[in-house]
N, CA, C and O atoms as a DFTB+ gen file, in Angstrom:
648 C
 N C O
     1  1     222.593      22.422     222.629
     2  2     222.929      22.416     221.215
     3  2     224.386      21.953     221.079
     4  3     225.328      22.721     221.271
     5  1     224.518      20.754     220.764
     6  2     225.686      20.203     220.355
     7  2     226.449      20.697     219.465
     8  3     225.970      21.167     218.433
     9  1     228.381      20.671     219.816
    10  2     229.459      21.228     218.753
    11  2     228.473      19.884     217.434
    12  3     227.690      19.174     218.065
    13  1     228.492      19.636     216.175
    14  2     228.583      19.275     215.057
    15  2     229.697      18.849     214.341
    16  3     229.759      17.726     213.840
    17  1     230.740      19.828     214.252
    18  2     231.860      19.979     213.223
    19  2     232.401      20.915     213.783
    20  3     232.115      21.749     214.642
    21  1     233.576      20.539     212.904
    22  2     234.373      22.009     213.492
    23  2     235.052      22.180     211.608
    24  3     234.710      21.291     210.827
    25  1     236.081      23.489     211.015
    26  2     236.392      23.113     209.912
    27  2     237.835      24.069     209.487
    28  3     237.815      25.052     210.228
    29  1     238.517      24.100     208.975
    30  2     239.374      25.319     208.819
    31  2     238.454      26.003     207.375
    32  3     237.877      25.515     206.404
    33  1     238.644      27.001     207.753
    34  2     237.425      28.072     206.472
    35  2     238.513      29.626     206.698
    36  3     239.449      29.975     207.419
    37  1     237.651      30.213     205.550
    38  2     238.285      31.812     205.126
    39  2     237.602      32.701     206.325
    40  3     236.503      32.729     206.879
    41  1     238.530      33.233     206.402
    42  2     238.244      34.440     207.602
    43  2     236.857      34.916     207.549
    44  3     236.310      35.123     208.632
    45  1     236.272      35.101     206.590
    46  2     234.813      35.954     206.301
    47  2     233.816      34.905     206.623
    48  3     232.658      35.260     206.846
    49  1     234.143      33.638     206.672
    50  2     233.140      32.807     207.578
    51  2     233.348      32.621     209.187
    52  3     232.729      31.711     209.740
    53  1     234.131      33.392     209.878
    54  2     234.052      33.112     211.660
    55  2     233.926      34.940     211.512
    56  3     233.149      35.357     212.372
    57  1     234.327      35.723     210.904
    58  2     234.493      37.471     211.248
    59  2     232.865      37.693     211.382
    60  3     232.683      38.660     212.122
    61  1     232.159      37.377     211.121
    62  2     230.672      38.388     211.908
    63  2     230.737      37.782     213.909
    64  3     230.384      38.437     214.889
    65  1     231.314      36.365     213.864
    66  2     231.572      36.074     215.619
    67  2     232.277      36.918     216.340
    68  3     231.972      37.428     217.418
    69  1     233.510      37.088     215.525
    70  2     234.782      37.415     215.972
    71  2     234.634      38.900     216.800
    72  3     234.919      39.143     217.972
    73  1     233.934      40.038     215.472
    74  2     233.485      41.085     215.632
    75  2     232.520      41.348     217.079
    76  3     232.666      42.203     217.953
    77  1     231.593      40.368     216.960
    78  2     230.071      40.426     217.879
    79  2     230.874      40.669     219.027
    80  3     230.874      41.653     219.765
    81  1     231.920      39.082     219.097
    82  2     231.911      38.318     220.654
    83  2     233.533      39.362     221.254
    84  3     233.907      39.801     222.342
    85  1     233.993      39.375     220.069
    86  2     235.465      40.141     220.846
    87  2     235.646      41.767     220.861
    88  3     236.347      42.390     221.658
    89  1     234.906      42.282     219.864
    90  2     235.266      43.990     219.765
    91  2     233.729      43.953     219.663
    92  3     233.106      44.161     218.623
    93  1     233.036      43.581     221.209
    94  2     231.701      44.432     220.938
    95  2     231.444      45.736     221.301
    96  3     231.861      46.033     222.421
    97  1     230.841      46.656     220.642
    98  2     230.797      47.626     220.555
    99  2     231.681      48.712     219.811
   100  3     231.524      49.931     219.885
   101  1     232.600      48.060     219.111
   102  2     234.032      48.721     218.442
   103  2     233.746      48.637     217.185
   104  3     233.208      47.587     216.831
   105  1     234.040      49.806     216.034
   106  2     234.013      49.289     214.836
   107  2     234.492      48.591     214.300
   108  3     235.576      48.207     214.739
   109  1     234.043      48.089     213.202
   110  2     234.234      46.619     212.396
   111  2     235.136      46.248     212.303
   112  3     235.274      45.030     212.419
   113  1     236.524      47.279     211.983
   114  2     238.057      47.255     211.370
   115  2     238.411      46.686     212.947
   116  3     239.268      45.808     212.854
   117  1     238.052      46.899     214.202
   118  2     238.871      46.854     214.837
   119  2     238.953      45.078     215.016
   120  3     239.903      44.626     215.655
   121  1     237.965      44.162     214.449
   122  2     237.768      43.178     214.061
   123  2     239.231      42.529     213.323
   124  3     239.746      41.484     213.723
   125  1     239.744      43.299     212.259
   126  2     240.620      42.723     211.288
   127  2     241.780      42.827     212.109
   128  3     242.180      43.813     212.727
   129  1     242.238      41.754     212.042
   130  2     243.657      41.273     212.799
   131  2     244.904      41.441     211.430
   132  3     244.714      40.887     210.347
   133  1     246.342      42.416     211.762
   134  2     247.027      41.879     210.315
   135  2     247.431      40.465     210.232
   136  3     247.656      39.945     209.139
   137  1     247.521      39.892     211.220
   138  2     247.641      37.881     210.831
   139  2     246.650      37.692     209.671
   140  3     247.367      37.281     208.759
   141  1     245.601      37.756     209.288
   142  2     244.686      37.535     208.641
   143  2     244.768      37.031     206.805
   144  3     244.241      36.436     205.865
   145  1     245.962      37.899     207.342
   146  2     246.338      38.169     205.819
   147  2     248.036      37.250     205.448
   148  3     248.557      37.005     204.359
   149  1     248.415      37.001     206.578
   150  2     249.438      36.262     206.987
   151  2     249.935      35.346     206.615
   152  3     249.431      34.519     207.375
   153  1     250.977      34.475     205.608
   154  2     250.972      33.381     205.260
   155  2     251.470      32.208     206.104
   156  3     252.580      32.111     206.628
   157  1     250.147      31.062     206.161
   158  2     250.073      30.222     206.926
   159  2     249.350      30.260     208.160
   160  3     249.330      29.475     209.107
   161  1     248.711      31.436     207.927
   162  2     247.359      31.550     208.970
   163  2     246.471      31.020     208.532
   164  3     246.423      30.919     207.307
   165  1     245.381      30.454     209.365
   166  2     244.101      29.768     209.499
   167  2     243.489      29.850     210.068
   168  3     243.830      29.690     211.240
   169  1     241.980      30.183     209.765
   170  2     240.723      29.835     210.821
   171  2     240.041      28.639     210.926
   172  3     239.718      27.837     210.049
   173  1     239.819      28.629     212.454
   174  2     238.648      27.706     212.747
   175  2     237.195      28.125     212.861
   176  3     236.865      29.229     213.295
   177  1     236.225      27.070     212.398
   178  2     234.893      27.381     212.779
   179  2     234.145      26.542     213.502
   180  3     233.382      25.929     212.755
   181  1     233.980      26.133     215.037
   182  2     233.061      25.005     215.151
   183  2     231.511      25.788     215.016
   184  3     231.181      26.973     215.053
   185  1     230.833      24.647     214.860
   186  2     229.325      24.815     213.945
   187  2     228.211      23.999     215.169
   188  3     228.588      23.041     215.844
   189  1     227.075      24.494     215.247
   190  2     226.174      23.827     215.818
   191  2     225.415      23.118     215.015
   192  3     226.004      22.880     213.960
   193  1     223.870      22.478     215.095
   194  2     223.811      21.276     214.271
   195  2     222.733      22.403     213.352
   196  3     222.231      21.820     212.392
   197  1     222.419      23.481     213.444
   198  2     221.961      24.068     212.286
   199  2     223.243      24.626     211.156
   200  3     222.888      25.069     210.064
   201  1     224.266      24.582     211.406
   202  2     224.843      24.866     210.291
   203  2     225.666      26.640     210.794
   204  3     226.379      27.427     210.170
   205  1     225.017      26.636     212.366
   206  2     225.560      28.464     212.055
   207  2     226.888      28.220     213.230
   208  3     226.942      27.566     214.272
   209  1     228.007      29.179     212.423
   210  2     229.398      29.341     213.337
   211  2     228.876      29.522     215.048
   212  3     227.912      30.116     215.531
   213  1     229.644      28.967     215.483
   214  2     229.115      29.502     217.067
   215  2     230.369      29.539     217.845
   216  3     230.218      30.120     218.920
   217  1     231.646      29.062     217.613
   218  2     232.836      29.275     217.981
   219  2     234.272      29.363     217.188
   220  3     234.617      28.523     216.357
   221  1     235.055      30.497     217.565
   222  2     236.067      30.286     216.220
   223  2     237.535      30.590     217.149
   224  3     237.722      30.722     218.359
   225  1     238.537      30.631     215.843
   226  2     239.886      30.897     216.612
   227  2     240.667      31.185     215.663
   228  3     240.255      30.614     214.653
   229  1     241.690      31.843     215.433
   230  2     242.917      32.016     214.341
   231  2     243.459      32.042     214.788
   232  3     243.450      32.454     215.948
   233  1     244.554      31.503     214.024
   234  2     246.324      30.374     214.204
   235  2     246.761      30.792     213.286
   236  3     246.036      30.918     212.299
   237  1     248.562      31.300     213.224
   238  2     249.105      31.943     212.683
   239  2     250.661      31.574     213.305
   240  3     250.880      31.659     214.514
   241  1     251.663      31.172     212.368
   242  2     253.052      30.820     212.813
   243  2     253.486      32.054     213.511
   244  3     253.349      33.210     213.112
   245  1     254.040      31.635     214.630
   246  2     254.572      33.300     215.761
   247  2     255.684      32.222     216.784
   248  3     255.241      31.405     217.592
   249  1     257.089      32.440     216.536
   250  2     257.483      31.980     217.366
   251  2     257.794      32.704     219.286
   252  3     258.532      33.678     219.432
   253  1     257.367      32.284     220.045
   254  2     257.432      32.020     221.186
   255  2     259.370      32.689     221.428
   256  3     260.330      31.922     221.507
   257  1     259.432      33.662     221.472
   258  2     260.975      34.340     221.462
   259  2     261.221      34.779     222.714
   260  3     260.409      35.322     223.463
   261  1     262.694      34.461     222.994
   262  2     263.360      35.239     223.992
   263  2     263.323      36.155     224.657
   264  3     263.401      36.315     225.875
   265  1     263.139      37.115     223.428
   266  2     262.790      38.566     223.471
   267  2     262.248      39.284     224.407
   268  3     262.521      40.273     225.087
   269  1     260.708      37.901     224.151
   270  2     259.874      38.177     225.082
   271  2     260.058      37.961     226.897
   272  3     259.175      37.974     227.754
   273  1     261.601      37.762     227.054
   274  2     261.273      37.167     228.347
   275  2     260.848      35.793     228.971
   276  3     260.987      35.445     230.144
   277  1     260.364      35.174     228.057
   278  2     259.080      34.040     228.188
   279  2     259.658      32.125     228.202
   280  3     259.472      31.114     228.880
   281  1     260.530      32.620     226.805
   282  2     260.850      31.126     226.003
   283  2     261.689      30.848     227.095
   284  3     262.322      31.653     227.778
   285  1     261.616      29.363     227.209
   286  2     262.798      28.875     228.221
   287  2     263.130      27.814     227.277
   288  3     262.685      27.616     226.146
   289  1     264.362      26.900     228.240
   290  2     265.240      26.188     227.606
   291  2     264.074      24.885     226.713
   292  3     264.671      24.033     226.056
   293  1     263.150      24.840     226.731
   294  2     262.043      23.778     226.605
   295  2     261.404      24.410     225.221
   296  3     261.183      23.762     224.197
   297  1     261.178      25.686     225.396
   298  2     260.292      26.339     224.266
   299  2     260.941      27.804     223.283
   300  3     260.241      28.548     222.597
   301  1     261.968      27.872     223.416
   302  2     262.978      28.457     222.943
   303  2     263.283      27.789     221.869
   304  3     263.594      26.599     221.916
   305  1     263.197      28.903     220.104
   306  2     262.995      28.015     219.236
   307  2     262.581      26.942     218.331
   308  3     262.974      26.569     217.226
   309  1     261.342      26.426     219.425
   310  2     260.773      25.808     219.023
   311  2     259.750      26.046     217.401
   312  3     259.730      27.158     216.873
   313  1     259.171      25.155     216.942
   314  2     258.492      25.764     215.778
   315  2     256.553      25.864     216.672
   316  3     255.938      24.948     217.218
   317  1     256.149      27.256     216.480
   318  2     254.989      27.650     217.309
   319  2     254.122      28.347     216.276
   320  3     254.451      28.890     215.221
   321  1     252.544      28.148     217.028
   322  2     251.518      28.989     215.946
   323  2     251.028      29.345     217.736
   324  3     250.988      28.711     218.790
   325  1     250.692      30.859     217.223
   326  2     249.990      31.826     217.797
   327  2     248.945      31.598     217.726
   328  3     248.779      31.045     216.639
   329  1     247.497      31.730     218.556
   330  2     246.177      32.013     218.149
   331  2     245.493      33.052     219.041
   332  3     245.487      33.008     220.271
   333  1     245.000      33.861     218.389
   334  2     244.106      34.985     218.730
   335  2     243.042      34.891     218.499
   336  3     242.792      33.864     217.868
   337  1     241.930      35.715     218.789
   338  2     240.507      35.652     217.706
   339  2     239.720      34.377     218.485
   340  3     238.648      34.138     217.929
   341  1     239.919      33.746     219.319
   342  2     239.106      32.787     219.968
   343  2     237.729      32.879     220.713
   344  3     237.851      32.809     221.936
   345  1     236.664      32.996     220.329
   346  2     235.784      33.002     221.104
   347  2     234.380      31.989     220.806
   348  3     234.244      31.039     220.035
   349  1     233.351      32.682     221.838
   350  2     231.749      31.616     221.273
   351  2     230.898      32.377     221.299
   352  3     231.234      33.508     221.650
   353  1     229.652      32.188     221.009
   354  2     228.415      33.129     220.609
   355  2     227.861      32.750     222.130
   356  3     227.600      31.635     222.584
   357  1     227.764      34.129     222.799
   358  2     227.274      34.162     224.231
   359  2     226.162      33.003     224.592
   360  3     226.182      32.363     225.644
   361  1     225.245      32.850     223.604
   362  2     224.057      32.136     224.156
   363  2     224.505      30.581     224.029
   364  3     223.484      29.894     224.000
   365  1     225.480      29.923     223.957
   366  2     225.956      28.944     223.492
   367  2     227.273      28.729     224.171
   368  3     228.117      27.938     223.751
   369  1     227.453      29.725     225.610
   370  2     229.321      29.600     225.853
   371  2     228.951      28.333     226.903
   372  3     227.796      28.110     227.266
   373  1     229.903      27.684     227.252
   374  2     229.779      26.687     228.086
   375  2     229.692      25.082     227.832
   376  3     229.978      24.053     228.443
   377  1     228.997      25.551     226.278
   378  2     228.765      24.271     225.831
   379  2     229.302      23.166     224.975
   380  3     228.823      22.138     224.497
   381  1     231.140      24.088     224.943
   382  2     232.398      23.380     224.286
   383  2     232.311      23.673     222.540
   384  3     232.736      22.947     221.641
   385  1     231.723      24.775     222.451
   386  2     232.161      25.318     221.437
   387  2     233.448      26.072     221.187
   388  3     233.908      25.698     220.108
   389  1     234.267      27.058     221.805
   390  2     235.323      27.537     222.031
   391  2     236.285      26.068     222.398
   392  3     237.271      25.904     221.680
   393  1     236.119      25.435     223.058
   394  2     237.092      23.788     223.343
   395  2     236.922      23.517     222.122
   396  3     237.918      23.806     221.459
   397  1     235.872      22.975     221.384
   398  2     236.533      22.244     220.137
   399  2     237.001      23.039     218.951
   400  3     237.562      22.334     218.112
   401  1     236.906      24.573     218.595
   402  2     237.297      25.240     217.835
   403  2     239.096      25.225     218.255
   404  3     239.990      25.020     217.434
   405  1     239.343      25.563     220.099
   406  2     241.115      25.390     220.327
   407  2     241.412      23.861     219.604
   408  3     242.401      23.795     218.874
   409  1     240.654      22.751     219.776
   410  2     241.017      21.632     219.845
   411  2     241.584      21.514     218.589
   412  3     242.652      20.979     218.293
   413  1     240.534      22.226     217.664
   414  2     240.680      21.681     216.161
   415  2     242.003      22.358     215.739
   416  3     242.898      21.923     215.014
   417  1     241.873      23.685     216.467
   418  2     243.201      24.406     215.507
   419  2     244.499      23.967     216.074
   420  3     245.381      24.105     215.227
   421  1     244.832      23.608     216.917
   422  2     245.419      22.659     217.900
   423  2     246.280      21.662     216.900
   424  3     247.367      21.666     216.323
   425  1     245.015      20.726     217.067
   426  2     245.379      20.059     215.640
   427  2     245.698      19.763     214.397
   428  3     245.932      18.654     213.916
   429  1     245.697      21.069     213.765
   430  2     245.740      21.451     212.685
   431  2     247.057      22.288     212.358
   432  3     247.633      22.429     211.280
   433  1     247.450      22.956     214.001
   434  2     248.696      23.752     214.135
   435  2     249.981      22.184     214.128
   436  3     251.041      22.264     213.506
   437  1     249.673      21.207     214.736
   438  2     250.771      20.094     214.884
   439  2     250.944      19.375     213.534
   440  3     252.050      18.902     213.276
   441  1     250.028      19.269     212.738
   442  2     249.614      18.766     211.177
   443  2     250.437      19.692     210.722
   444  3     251.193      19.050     209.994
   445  1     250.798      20.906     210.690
   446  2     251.100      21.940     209.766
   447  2     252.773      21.790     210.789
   448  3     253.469      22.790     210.613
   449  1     253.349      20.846     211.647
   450  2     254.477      20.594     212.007
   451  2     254.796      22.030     212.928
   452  3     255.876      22.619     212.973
   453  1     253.549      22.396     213.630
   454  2     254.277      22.811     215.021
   455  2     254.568      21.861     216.622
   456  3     254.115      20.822     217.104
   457  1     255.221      22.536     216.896
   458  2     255.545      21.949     217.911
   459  2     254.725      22.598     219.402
   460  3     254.560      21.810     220.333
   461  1     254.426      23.497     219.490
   462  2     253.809      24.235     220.444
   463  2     252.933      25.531     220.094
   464  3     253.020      26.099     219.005
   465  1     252.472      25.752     220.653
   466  2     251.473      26.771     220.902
   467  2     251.108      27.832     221.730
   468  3     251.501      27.771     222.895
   469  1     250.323      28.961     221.319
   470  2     250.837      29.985     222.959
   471  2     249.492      30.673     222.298
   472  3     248.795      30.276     221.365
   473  1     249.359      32.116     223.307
   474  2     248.646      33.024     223.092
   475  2     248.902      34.060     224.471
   476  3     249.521      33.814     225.506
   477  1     248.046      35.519     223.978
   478  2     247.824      36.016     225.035
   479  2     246.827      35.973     225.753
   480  3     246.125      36.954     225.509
   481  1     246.280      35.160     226.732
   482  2     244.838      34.859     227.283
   483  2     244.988      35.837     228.420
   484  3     245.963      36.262     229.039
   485  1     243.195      36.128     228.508
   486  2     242.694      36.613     229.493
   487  2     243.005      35.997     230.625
   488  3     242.831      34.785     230.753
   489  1     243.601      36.913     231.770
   490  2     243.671      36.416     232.955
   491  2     242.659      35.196     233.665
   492  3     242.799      34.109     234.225
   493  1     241.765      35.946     233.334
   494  2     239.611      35.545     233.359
   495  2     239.410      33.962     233.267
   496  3     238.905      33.102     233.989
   497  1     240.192      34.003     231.762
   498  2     240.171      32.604     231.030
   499  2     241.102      31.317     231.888
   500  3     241.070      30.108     231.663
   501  1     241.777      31.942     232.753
   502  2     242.926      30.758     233.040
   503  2     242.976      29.705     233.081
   504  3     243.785      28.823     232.792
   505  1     241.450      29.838     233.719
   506  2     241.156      27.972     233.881
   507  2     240.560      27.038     233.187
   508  3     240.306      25.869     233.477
   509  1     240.264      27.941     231.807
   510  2     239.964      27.423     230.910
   511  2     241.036      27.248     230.037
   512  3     240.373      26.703     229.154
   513  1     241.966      27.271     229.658
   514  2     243.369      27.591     229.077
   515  2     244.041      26.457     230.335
   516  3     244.837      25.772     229.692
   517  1     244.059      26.140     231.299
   518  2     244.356      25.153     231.626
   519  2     243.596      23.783     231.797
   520  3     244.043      22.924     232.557
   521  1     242.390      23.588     231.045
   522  2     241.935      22.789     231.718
   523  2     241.871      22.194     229.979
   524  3     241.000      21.352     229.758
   525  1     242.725      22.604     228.852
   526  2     243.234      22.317     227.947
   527  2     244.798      21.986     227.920
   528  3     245.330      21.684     226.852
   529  1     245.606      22.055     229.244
   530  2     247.102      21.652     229.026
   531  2     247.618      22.963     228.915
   532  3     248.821      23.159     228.742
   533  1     246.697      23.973     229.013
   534  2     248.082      24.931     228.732
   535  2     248.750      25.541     230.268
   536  3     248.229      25.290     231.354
   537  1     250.000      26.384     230.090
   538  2     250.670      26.667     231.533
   539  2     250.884      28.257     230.960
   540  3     251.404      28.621     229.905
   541  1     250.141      29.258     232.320
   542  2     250.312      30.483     232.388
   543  2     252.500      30.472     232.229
   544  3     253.417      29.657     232.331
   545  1     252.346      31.654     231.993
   546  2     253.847      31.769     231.961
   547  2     254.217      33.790     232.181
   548  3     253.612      34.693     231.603
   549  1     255.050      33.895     232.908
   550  2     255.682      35.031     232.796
   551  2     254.915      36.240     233.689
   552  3     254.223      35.713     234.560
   553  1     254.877      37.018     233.705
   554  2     253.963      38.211     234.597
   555  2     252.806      38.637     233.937
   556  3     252.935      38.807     232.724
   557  1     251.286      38.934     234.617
   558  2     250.529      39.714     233.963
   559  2     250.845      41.051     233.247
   560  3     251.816      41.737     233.565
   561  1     250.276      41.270     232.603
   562  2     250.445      42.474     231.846
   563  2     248.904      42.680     231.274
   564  3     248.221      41.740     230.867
   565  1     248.497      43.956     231.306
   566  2     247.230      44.733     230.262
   567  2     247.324      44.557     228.730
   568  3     248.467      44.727     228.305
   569  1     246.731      44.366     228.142
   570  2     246.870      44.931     226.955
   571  2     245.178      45.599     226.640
   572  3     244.082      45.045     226.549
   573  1     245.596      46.956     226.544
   574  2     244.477      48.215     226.443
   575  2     243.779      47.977     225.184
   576  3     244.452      47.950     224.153
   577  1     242.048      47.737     225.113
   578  2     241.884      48.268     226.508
   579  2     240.664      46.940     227.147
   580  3     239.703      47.086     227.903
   581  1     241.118      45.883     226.583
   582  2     241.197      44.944     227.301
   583  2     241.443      44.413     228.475
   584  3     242.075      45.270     229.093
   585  1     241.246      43.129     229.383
   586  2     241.357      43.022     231.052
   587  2     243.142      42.261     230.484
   588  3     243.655      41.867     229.437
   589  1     243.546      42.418     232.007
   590  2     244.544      41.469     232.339
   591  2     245.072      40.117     231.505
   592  3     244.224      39.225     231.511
   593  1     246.005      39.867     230.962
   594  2     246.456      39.090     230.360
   595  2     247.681      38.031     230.508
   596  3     248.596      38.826     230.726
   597  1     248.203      36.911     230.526
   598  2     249.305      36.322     230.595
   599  2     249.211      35.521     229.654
   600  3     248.118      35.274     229.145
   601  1     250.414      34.927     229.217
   602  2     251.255      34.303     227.880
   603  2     250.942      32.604     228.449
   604  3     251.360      32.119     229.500
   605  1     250.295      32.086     227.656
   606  2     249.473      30.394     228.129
   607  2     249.944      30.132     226.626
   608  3     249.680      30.683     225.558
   609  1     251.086      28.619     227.149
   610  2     251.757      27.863     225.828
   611  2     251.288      26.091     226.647
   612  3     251.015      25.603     227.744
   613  1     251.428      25.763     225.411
   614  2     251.316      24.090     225.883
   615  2     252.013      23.217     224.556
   616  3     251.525      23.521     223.468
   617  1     252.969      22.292     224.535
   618  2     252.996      21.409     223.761
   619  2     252.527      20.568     223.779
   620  3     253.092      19.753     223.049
   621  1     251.410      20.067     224.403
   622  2     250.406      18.908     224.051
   623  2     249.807      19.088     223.234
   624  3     248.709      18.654     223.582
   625  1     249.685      19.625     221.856
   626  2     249.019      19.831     221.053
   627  2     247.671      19.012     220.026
   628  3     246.997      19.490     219.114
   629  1     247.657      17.239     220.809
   630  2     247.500      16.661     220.572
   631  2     246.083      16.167     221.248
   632  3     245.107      15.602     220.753
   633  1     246.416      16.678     222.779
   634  2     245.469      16.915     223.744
   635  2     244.199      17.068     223.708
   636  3     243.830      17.431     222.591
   637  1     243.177      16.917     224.628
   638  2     242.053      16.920     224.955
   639  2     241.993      17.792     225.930
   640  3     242.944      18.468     226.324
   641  1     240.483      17.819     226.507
   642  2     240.916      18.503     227.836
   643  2     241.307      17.424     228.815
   644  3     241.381      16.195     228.821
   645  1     241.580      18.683     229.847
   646  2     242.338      17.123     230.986
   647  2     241.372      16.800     231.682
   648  3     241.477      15.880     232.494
């Protein structure tokens, strides 16, 4: 089942995925991200060819800070959108639905005049997060009660996979 489209849409069209694929088993709220509400946040939806969401992502301006340890002389300051909320409908993973939902918001984050991009990805994910341009950065860390995590930025925003 082929990606179709992909689209930027209102949160209440990717949140029944978001819920299923990322807080399964958790109640609903634990679904609502406060970015959501955020100005200059956006969702993605890629779509299969019936019309139903099957991969999504939210992007939200978050600069990439010092603070964190992280920013270096390259990405320090830069202008950055965050994305969280990324996933695909299990029966359908593999098949570049999650790739063209990053791709789109990707694109949509450099349109809206960022310069880079980051997140906290699953350790799990790495090689998928690189096999989009992005570069692990900084030490693992947990975030509960979730697996293993590291900070994956890329300014190719323009990118494909490699």
């Amino acid at each position: 089942m082929p990606v179709t489209r992909t689209a930027v849409v209102p949160v209440e069209e990717i949140f029944a995925l978001r819920w299923a694929v990322l807080r399964t088993g958790l109640p609903r709220e634990t679904a609502v991200y406060p970015e959501d509400s955020r100005d200059g946040t956006f969702h993605i939806a890629a779509y299969d060819e019936e019309g139903a969401v099957r991969g999504c992502a939210t992007f939200f301006p978050e600069p990439l800070s010092g603070d964190d340890a992280l920013a270096d002389a390259d990405t320090a300051g830069a202008s950055a959108y965050r994305f969280r909320g990324m996933g695909s409908a299990p029966e359908v993973r593999g098949q570049g639905f999650g790739g063209a939902a990053l791709i789109a918001g990707l694109r949509e984050a450099a349109a809206r005049g960022a310069e880079l991009a980051w997140c906290n990805g699953r350790t799990s994910a790495a090689g998928f997060y690189e096999h989009f341009g992005f570069t692990a950065i900084g030490e693992e860390f947990v975030v509960e009660p979730i697996r293993p995590h590291y900070v994956f930025v890329t300014k190719d925003l323009a990118r494909g996979p490699a």
